[in-house]
Amino acid sequence: MRIRRTLAAVIATAALAGLGLPGAATATAATTQGAATYVTPSECKQGGGTADLTANVCKGGTYDGQAID
């Protein structure tokens, strides 16, 4: 009897944990889509890149290739 209860609790926990994964993936996708397409020169520098103001892009670092506003 104890084994059945334990097994049921383990299955229920696994099922609930499984339900959280699609929600987390959706939240990650939503924040990724909402990412800014432009960065400021200071954001580029803070991200480890160099602001190329002649081409208006960030070179290197976190924002590599993103347009500079």
C-alpha positions as a printed NumPy array, in Angstrom:
array([[  0.   ,   0.   ,   0.   ],
       [  2.811,   2.382,   0.885],
       [  4.531,   1.672,  -2.426],
       [  1.368,   2.571,  -4.362],
       [  1.033,   5.896,  -2.568],
       [  4.69 ,   6.694,  -3.086],
       [  4.492,   5.763,  -6.741],
       [  1.362,   7.874,  -7.206],
       [  3.064,  10.836,  -5.531],
       [  6.13 ,  10.451,  -7.763],
       [  3.994,  10.26 , -10.912],
       [  1.924,  13.276,  -9.861],
       [  5.069,  15.288,  -9.122],
       [  6.585,  14.34 , -12.478],
       [  3.385,  15.294, -14.268],
       [  3.241,  18.685, -12.575],
       [  6.904,  19.317, -13.279],
       [  6.303,  18.407, -16.908],
       [  3.527,  20.969, -17.147],
       [  5.93 ,  23.692, -16.061],
       [  8.39 ,  23.091, -18.905],
       [  6.175,  24.238, -21.81 ],
       [  5.257,  27.347, -19.836],
       [  8.914,  28.126, -19.252],
       [  9.679,  27.639, -22.95 ],
       [  6.838,  29.993, -23.88 ],
       [  8.063,  32.623, -21.45 ],
       [ 11.588,  32.369, -22.865],
       [ 10.3  ,  32.696, -26.424],
       [  8.237,  35.744, -25.479],
       [ 11.205,  37.538, -23.949],
       [ 13.421,  36.621, -26.889],
       [ 10.942,  38.044, -29.383],
       [ 10.652,  41.27 , -27.412],
       [ 14.4  ,  41.907, -27.531],
       [ 15.409,  45.349, -28.756],
       [ 16.688,  45.585, -32.311],
       [ 18.69 ,  48.729, -31.539],
       [ 21.279,  49.294, -28.848],
       [ 22.898,  52.473, -27.635],
       [ 26.65 ,  52.964, -27.965],
       [ 27.011,  52.638, -24.178],
       [ 25.017,  49.346, -24.149],
       [ 27.301,  48.033, -26.886],
       [ 30.376,  48.988, -24.863],
       [ 28.946,  47.479, -21.655],
       [ 28.273,  44.251, -23.552],
       [ 31.949,  44.008, -24.466],
       [ 31.698,  45.367, -28.006],
       [ 32.846,  48.417, -29.899],
       [ 30.367,  50.887, -31.379],
       [ 31.152,  51.451, -35.066],
       [ 29.367,  54.735, -35.664],
       [ 30.309,  54.905, -39.346],
       [ 28.377,  51.697, -40.087],
       [ 25.977,  52.126, -37.113],
       [ 26.537,  48.595, -35.81 ],
       [ 27.96 ,  47.071, -32.66 ],
       [ 31.03 ,  44.953, -33.343],
       [ 31.833,  42.127, -30.943],
       [ 30.459,  41.361, -27.514],
       [ 26.905,  40.537, -26.562],
       [ 25.245,  42.815, -29.137],
       [ 27.47 ,  41.884, -32.095],
       [ 25.858,  42.915, -35.382],
       [ 22.988,  44.841, -33.825],
       [ 22.179,  48.283, -35.144],
       [ 23.119,  51.279, -33.022],
       [ 20.466,  53.886, -32.339]])
